Coordinates of C-alpha atoms and ligand atoms in Angstrom, one line a residue:
M1 CA -19.2 16.5 -26.4
L2 CA -18.5 13.0 -25.0
K3 CA -17.8 12.0 -21.4
D4 CA -15.0 9.8 -20.0
A5 CA -15.4 7.1 -17.3
Q6 CA -15.1 9.7 -14.6
G7 CA -18.1 11.6 -16.1
L8 CA -15.8 14.4 -17.3
E9 CA -16.4 16.1 -20.7
V10 CA -13.7 15.5 -23.2
S11 CA -13.1 17.3 -26.4
T12 CA -13.1 14.6 -29.0
D13 CA -15.8 13.0 -31.3
S14 CA -13.9 9.7 -31.3
Y15 CA -15.4 7.0 -29.1
E16 CA -12.1 5.1 -29.3
A17 CA -10.3 8.2 -28.0
V18 CA -12.7 8.5 -25.1
D19 CA -12.1 4.8 -24.3
A20 CA -8.4 5.5 -24.4
I21 CA -8.8 8.5 -22.0
S22 CA -10.8 6.3 -19.6
S23 CA -8.1 3.5 -19.9
F24 CA -5.3 6.0 -19.2
T25 CA -7.2 7.3 -16.2
N26 CA -7.5 3.8 -14.8
Q27 CA -3.9 3.0 -15.6
A28 CA -2.7 6.2 -13.9
L29 CA -4.8 5.7 -10.8
S30 CA -3.8 2.0 -10.5
Y31 CA -0.1 2.6 -11.4
G32 CA -0.5 0.3 -14.4
K33 CA 2.2 -0.4 -16.9
E34 CA -0.1 0.3 -19.9
A35 CA -0.7 4.0 -19.3
L36 CA 1.4 5.2 -22.2
N37 CA 0.1 2.5 -24.5
A38 CA -3.5 3.7 -23.7
V39 CA -2.6 7.2 -24.8
K40 CA -0.9 6.2 -27.9
T41 CA -3.9 4.0 -28.9
G42 CA -6.2 6.9 -28.4
L43 CA -4.0 9.3 -30.4
L44 CA -4.2 6.8 -33.4
S45 CA -8.0 7.3 -33.4
D46 CA -7.8 11.2 -32.8
P47 CA -4.4 12.7 -33.2
T48 CA -6.0 16.1 -32.4
C49 CA -7.2 15.1 -28.9
A50 CA -5.4 17.7 -26.7
I51 CA -6.0 16.0 -23.3
L52 CA -4.5 12.8 -24.6
H53 CA -1.4 14.7 -25.6
A54 CA -1.3 16.3 -22.2
Y55 CA -1.6 12.9 -20.5
A56 CA 1.3 11.6 -22.5
A57 CA 3.3 14.7 -21.4
A58 CA 2.4 14.1 -17.7
Y59 CA 3.5 10.4 -18.1
F60 CA 6.9 11.4 -19.4
L61 CA 7.4 14.2 -16.8
S62 CA 6.7 11.7 -14.1
Q63 CA 9.7 9.7 -15.3
E64 CA 11.8 12.6 -13.8
N65 CA 14.7 12.4 -16.2
E66 CA 15.9 14.8 -18.9
Q67 CA 15.3 12.5 -21.9
A68 CA 11.7 11.9 -20.9
R69 CA 11.3 15.7 -20.3
K70 CA 12.1 16.4 -23.9
Q71 CA 9.5 13.8 -25.0
A72 CA 7.0 15.5 -22.7
I73 CA 7.6 18.8 -24.3
C74 CA 6.8 17.4 -27.8
Y75 CA 3.5 16.1 -26.5
L76 CA 2.8 19.4 -24.7
Q77 CA 3.4 21.4 -27.9
A78 CA 0.8 19.1 -29.6
A79 CA -1.6 19.6 -26.7
I80 CA -1.3 23.3 -27.0
K81 CA -1.6 23.3 -30.8
H82 CA -5.0 21.4 -30.5
S83 CA -6.3 23.4 -27.5
G84 CA -8.3 26.0 -29.5
N85 CA -11.8 24.6 -28.8
I86 CA -11.5 22.4 -25.7
T87 CA -13.1 22.5 -22.3
E88 CA -12.0 24.8 -19.4
R89 CA -10.9 21.7 -17.4
E90 CA -8.7 20.5 -20.2
K91 CA -7.2 24.0 -20.7
L92 CA -6.4 24.2 -17.0
Y93 CA -4.8 20.7 -17.1
I94 CA -2.6 21.5 -20.1
K95 CA -1.5 24.7 -18.2
A96 CA -0.7 22.7 -15.1
I97 CA 1.4 20.2 -17.0
S98 CA 3.1 23.0 -18.9
A99 CA 4.1 24.7 -15.6
W100 CA 5.5 21.3 -14.4
A101 CA 7.6 21.0 -17.5
I102 CA 9.3 24.4 -16.8
K103 CA 9.5 23.5 -13.0
K104 CA 7.0 26.1 -11.9
I105 CA 5.6 23.7 -9.4
D106 CA 3.8 26.3 -7.4
V107 CA 1.9 27.3 -10.5
A108 CA 1.1 23.7 -11.4
I109 CA -0.1 23.0 -7.9
A110 CA -2.4 26.1 -8.0
L111 CA -3.9 24.9 -11.2
H112 CA -4.5 21.4 -9.9
E113 CA -6.2 22.9 -6.9
T114 CA -8.4 24.9 -9.2
I115 CA -9.3 21.8 -11.3
T116 CA -10.2 19.8 -8.3
D117 CA -12.3 22.6 -6.8
K118 CA -14.2 23.0 -10.1
Y119 CA -14.2 19.4 -11.2
P120 CA -13.9 17.1 -8.1
C121 CA -14.3 13.9 -10.1
D122 CA -11.0 14.6 -11.9
L123 CA -8.9 12.2 -9.8
V124 CA -6.0 12.3 -12.2
S125 CA -5.6 15.9 -11.1
V126 CA -5.9 15.0 -7.4
Q127 CA -3.2 12.5 -7.9
Q128 CA -1.0 14.9 -9.7
G129 CA -1.4 17.5 -7.0
Q130 CA -0.4 14.9 -4.4
Y131 CA 2.6 14.1 -6.4
H132 CA 3.9 17.7 -6.3
Y133 CA 3.1 18.1 -2.6
F134 CA 4.9 14.8 -1.9
Y135 CA 8.2 16.2 -3.4
L136 CA 7.8 19.5 -1.6
G137 CA 7.3 17.7 1.7
D138 CA 3.9 19.3 2.3
K139 CA 2.0 16.4 3.8
K140 CA -1.0 18.5 5.0
K141 CA -1.8 19.8 1.6
L142 CA -1.2 16.3 0.1
L143 CA -3.9 15.0 2.4
N144 CA -6.2 18.0 1.9
I145 CA -6.4 17.9 -1.9
A146 CA -7.8 14.3 -1.6
Q147 CA -10.0 15.0 1.4
K148 CA -11.8 17.9 -0.3
V149 CA -13.1 15.8 -3.2
L150 CA -14.3 12.9 -0.9
P151 CA -18.0 14.0 -0.9
Q152 CA -18.1 13.6 -4.7
N153 CA -16.2 10.3 -4.8
K154 CA -17.6 8.5 -1.8
D155 CA -17.2 5.0 -3.2
N156 CA -14.1 5.4 -5.2
H157 CA -11.3 3.1 -3.9
F158 CA -8.6 5.0 -5.8
L159 CA -9.5 8.1 -3.8
Y160 CA -9.4 5.9 -0.6
G161 CA -5.8 4.9 -1.5
M162 CA -4.8 8.6 -2.0
L163 CA -6.5 9.5 1.3
A164 CA -4.8 6.6 3.1
F165 CA -1.4 7.7 2.0
G166 CA -2.1 11.3 3.0
L167 CA -3.4 10.2 6.4
E168 CA -0.3 8.1 7.0
Q169 CA 2.0 10.9 6.1
C170 CA 0.2 13.0 8.6
H171 CA 0.6 10.4 11.2
Q172 CA -3.1 9.6 11.4
L173 CA -2.2 5.9 11.3
E174 CA -5.5 4.2 12.4
Q175 CA -7.5 6.2 9.9
A176 CA -4.9 5.6 7.2
E177 CA -5.0 1.8 7.7
A178 CA -8.8 1.7 7.8
M179 CA -9.0 3.7 4.5
G180 CA -6.4 1.5 2.8
R181 CA -8.1 -1.6 3.9
A182 CA -11.5 -0.2 2.8
A183 CA -10.0 0.5 -0.7
T184 CA -8.6 -3.0 -0.9
K185 CA -12.0 -4.5 0.1
I186 CA -13.7 -2.7 -2.7
N187 CA -11.0 -3.7 -5.2
R188 CA -8.2 -6.1 -4.4
N189 CA -6.2 -4.6 -7.3
D190 CA -5.3 -1.3 -5.8
P191 CA -1.5 -1.3 -5.2
W192 CA -1.4 2.3 -4.0
A193 CA -3.8 1.4 -1.1
H194 CA -1.7 -1.7 -0.3
H195 CA 1.3 0.6 -0.2
A196 CA -0.3 3.1 2.2
V197 CA -1.1 0.2 4.7
A198 CA 2.4 -1.0 4.3
H199 CA 3.6 2.4 5.5
V200 CA 1.4 2.2 8.6
M201 CA 2.7 -1.2 9.5
E202 CA 6.3 -0.1 8.9
T203 CA 5.8 3.0 11.1
Q204 CA 4.2 0.8 13.9
A205 CA 6.9 -1.9 13.6
R206 CA 4.2 -4.5 12.8
I207 CA 6.8 -6.5 10.8
D208 CA 5.0 -9.9 10.6
E209 CA 1.7 -8.3 9.8
G210 CA 3.4 -6.1 7.1
I211 CA 4.9 -9.1 5.4
A212 CA 1.6 -11.0 5.5
W213 CA -0.3 -8.0 4.2
M214 CA 2.0 -7.2 1.3
E215 CA 3.0 -10.8 0.3
G216 CA -0.7 -11.7 0.5
L217 CA -1.5 -9.1 -2.1
A218 CA 1.7 -9.3 -4.3
D219 CA 0.0 -11.5 -6.8
T220 CA -2.1 -8.4 -7.9
W221 CA 1.0 -6.3 -8.8
A222 CA 1.9 -8.1 -12.1
D223 CA 0.4 -5.3 -14.1
C224 CA 2.0 -2.5 -12.0
N225 CA 4.4 -0.1 -13.6
S226 CA 8.0 -0.7 -12.5
M227 CA 8.0 2.2 -10.0
L228 CA 5.3 0.9 -7.8
Y229 CA 6.0 -2.8 -8.4
T230 CA 9.7 -2.4 -7.2
H231 CA 8.6 0.1 -4.5
N232 CA 6.0 -2.3 -3.0
W233 CA 8.6 -5.0 -2.9
W234 CA 11.1 -2.5 -1.5
H235 CA 8.6 -2.1 1.4
I236 CA 8.6 -5.8 1.9
A237 CA 12.4 -5.8 1.9
L238 CA 12.3 -3.2 4.7
Y239 CA 10.4 -5.6 6.9
Y240 CA 12.9 -8.4 6.3
I241 CA 15.7 -6.0 7.2
E242 CA 14.0 -5.4 10.5
R243 CA 13.8 -9.2 10.9
G244 CA 17.6 -9.4 10.3
N245 CA 17.1 -11.7 7.3
Y246 CA 19.6 -10.0 5.1
L247 CA 20.1 -12.9 2.7
H248 CA 16.4 -12.8 1.9
V249 CA 16.6 -9.0 1.4
L250 CA 19.4 -9.5 -1.2
K251 CA 17.2 -12.2 -2.9
L252 CA 14.3 -9.7 -3.0
Y253 CA 16.8 -7.1 -4.4
D254 CA 17.9 -9.5 -7.2
T255 CA 14.4 -10.8 -8.0
Y256 CA 11.8 -8.1 -7.5
I257 CA 13.6 -4.8 -6.9
W258 CA 16.8 -4.2 -9.0
G259 CA 16.1 -7.5 -10.8
R260 CA 12.8 -6.2 -12.1
A261 CA 13.7 -2.5 -12.3
R262 CA 13.9 -0.5 -15.4
K263 CA 17.6 0.2 -15.1
D264 CA 17.3 3.7 -16.6
S265 CA 14.4 4.7 -14.4
P266 CA 15.3 7.2 -11.7
K267 CA 12.7 6.1 -9.2
D268 CA 13.7 2.4 -9.6
Q269 CA 17.3 3.5 -9.2
V270 CA 16.5 5.4 -6.0
G271 CA 14.8 2.4 -4.4
A272 CA 17.7 0.1 -5.2
I273 CA 20.2 2.5 -3.8
S274 CA 18.2 3.1 -0.7
L275 CA 18.0 -0.6 0.0
L276 CA 21.8 -1.2 -0.5
L277 CA 22.6 1.6 1.9
R278 CA 20.1 0.3 4.5
L279 CA 21.9 -3.1 4.3
E280 CA 25.3 -1.4 4.7
L281 CA 23.9 0.4 7.8
R282 CA 23.2 -3.1 9.1
G283 CA 26.8 -4.2 8.5
V284 CA 26.0 -6.2 5.3
D285 CA 28.8 -6.1 2.7
V286 CA 27.1 -5.0 -0.5
S287 CA 30.3 -3.5 -2.1
E288 CA 30.0 -5.7 -5.2
Y289 CA 26.5 -4.3 -5.9
W290 CA 27.4 -0.6 -6.1
H291 CA 29.4 -0.6 -9.3
S292 CA 26.8 -2.6 -11.3
L293 CA 24.2 -0.1 -10.2
A294 CA 26.2 3.1 -10.4
I295 CA 27.1 2.6 -14.1
Y296 CA 23.5 3.5 -14.9
L297 CA 23.7 6.9 -13.1
L298 CA 25.9 8.8 -15.6
P299 CA 22.9 10.3 -17.3
R300 CA 21.8 11.6 -13.9
L301 CA 24.8 13.9 -13.1
H302 CA 23.3 17.1 -14.5
E303 CA 19.6 16.4 -14.5
H304 CA 18.6 17.5 -11.0
A305 CA 15.0 16.5 -11.5
L306 CA 14.4 16.2 -7.7
P307 CA 16.7 16.8 -4.8
F308 CA 15.5 13.7 -3.1
Q309 CA 16.7 11.7 -6.1
D310 CA 20.0 13.4 -6.3
L311 CA 20.9 12.5 -2.8
H312 CA 20.6 8.9 -3.7
Y313 CA 22.6 9.1 -6.9
I314 CA 25.5 11.0 -5.4
Y315 CA 25.9 8.5 -2.6
A316 CA 25.9 5.5 -5.0
L317 CA 28.4 7.3 -7.2
A318 CA 30.8 7.9 -4.3
R319 CA 30.3 4.5 -2.9
A320 CA 31.0 2.8 -6.2
G321 CA 34.3 4.8 -6.4
Y322 CA 33.2 7.3 -9.0
T323 CA 34.7 10.2 -7.1
D324 CA 35.0 12.5 -10.0
W325 CA 31.4 11.9 -11.1
A326 CA 30.3 12.6 -7.5
N327 CA 32.3 15.8 -7.3
E328 CA 31.0 16.9 -10.8
M329 CA 27.4 16.2 -9.7
R330 CA 27.8 18.2 -6.4
L331 CA 29.1 21.2 -8.3
S332 CA 26.3 20.8 -10.9
M333 CA 23.8 20.7 -8.1
Y334 CA 25.1 24.0 -6.9
Q335 CA 24.9 25.6 -10.4
H336 CA 21.4 24.2 -10.8
A337 CA 20.3 25.7 -7.5
L338 CA 21.4 29.1 -8.5
S339 CA 19.2 28.9 -11.6
L340 CA 16.0 28.2 -9.6
P341 CA 13.3 30.5 -8.2
S342 CA 13.9 31.4 -4.7
Y343 CA 11.3 29.2 -3.0
I344 CA 12.9 26.1 -4.5
R345 CA 16.4 27.4 -4.4
R346 CA 16.4 27.3 -0.6
Q347 CA 15.4 23.6 -0.7
W348 CA 18.6 22.9 -2.7
L349 CA 21.1 25.3 -1.2
E350 CA 20.2 24.9 2.4
V351 CA 19.1 21.2 2.6
A352 CA 19.9 19.1 -0.4
I353 CA 23.6 20.3 -1.1
P354 CA 24.7 20.1 2.6
A355 CA 23.1 16.6 2.8
A356 CA 24.8 15.6 -0.5
R357 CA 28.2 16.6 1.1
G358 CA 27.3 14.6 4.2
L359 CA 26.5 11.6 2.2
V360 CA 29.7 11.7 0.1
A361 CA 31.6 12.1 3.3
Y362 CA 29.9 9.1 4.7
A363 CA 30.6 7.0 1.6
N364 CA 34.3 7.9 2.1
G365 CA 34.3 7.1 5.8
E366 CA 34.7 10.7 6.8
Y367 CA 32.3 10.5 9.7
L368 CA 33.1 13.9 11.3
N369 CA 32.2 15.7 8.1
T370 CA 29.0 13.6 7.8
V371 CA 27.9 14.8 11.2
I372 CA 28.9 18.4 10.6
D373 CA 27.1 18.5 7.3
F374 CA 24.0 16.6 8.3
K375 CA 23.2 18.0 11.8
P376 CA 21.9 21.4 10.7
V377 CA 19.8 20.0 7.9
L378 CA 18.1 17.1 9.8
P379 CA 15.1 19.1 11.0
R380 CA 14.6 20.4 7.5
L381 CA 15.0 17.1 5.5
Y382 CA 11.2 17.0 4.9
E383 CA 11.6 19.9 2.5
I384 CA 13.3 17.6 -0.1
G385 CA 10.2 15.4 -0.2
G386 CA 9.9 11.6 -0.1
S387 CA 8.0 9.7 2.5
H388 CA 8.9 9.4 6.2
A389 CA 10.1 5.8 5.5
Q390 CA 12.3 7.0 2.7
R391 CA 13.8 9.9 4.6
Q392 CA 14.5 7.8 7.6
L393 CA 17.5 6.6 5.7
F394 CA 19.3 9.9 6.1
K395 CA 18.7 10.0 9.8
Q396 CA 20.2 6.6 10.1
V397 CA 23.3 7.7 8.2
Y398 CA 23.7 10.6 10.6
Q399 CA 23.2 8.3 13.6
D400 CA 25.7 5.7 12.3
A401 CA 28.3 8.5 11.6
N402 CA 27.9 9.6 15.2
L403 CA 28.4 6.0 16.4
Q404 CA 31.4 5.5 14.3
L405 CA 32.9 8.7 15.7
A406 CA 32.3 7.8 19.3
P407 CA 35.6 5.9 20.0
T408 CA 37.6 8.8 18.4
L409 CA 35.8 11.4 20.5
R410 CA 36.3 9.4 23.7
Y411 CA 40.0 9.1 22.9
I412 CA 40.3 12.8 22.3
S413 CA 38.4 13.6 25.4
A414 CA 40.6 11.3 27.4
S415 CA 43.7 12.8 25.9
I416 CA 42.6 16.3 26.8
S417 CA 41.8 15.4 30.4
Ligands
FE2_501 FE1 6.5 4.0 0.2

């Protein structure tokens, strides 16, 4: 039995496969763009390595789209086929990824908690657990799963970055910044730690410091996957929105955000949509941008990978004038919700779908309907996941709809009296 770079036993006799496992781990934790290549290289050396197949499946599931989910299932089948004589940790991991593939997120989370209790050096599992908590809006558990393995990973900057993000989401801002800075001091190439500190500075409105921090580290992001590369630049764009430098924001959009995005990647699409809407909320005319983005959303209509993603898609479709697609998607969201287990169904029926109606109404200038649909769900928006900074957008939409309505309400009030 060989051990990977995390000191975890892996079921292969191939040193090349072990190197590939260690390389994948490093790529996953550093949000590198070579994660899938690392796995594929390892499988060339040992096509029977179950954990490598499971890592490939996890990679594809994290893409959060239907086509990638089908690829994930092929890898999962191979992982299961070769799981006859593997370690307990590897079996638990394969079960966790299998649960994710069939959207049993509660089961997946329980398995990642078990793995991290028994094998606290498995930081890929910690990261995966945080991912699920993030999209369930459970910030305390997102922090806790990282905190509980700190004693066994005291010098690991990747864990510091995970802790920093968890602390920031729990509004422990000073500790979050200290942890993110400590990670960056150990290794300047830790884009997730940079990102956590960017959140702190955004929350505290430290705009100039945020720009200096992120732009000063941006040279290290060249090897990031497109999700974090575009997202870190998205954070920089938020600072420039606060500065009112909208021309520069559009330049960032064209150069580093949509310009560098994988156009078929849901997470990259969400970031671009979110930025365009934020510019609109500042009165910037971005109407010409919507169509060129929305044409990439047709494959998203019936996916429903995450409610957080769907809210972005449906707004962009409506704003680009694809009314039929937006309506089709809303109906499809409803059908999808009915097919889900009750604990997730509520998230869709009671939060995501009313919010989707509100966003379509806002895109169509129907501000009263926006307010009516959004007001009851605002306190529960955390349930659809995403970060505070990302969800802030929906609150801004609600506030702007109220603002747009004010003259009409004043007129009605004056007419009645
Ligand atoms: Fe972020």
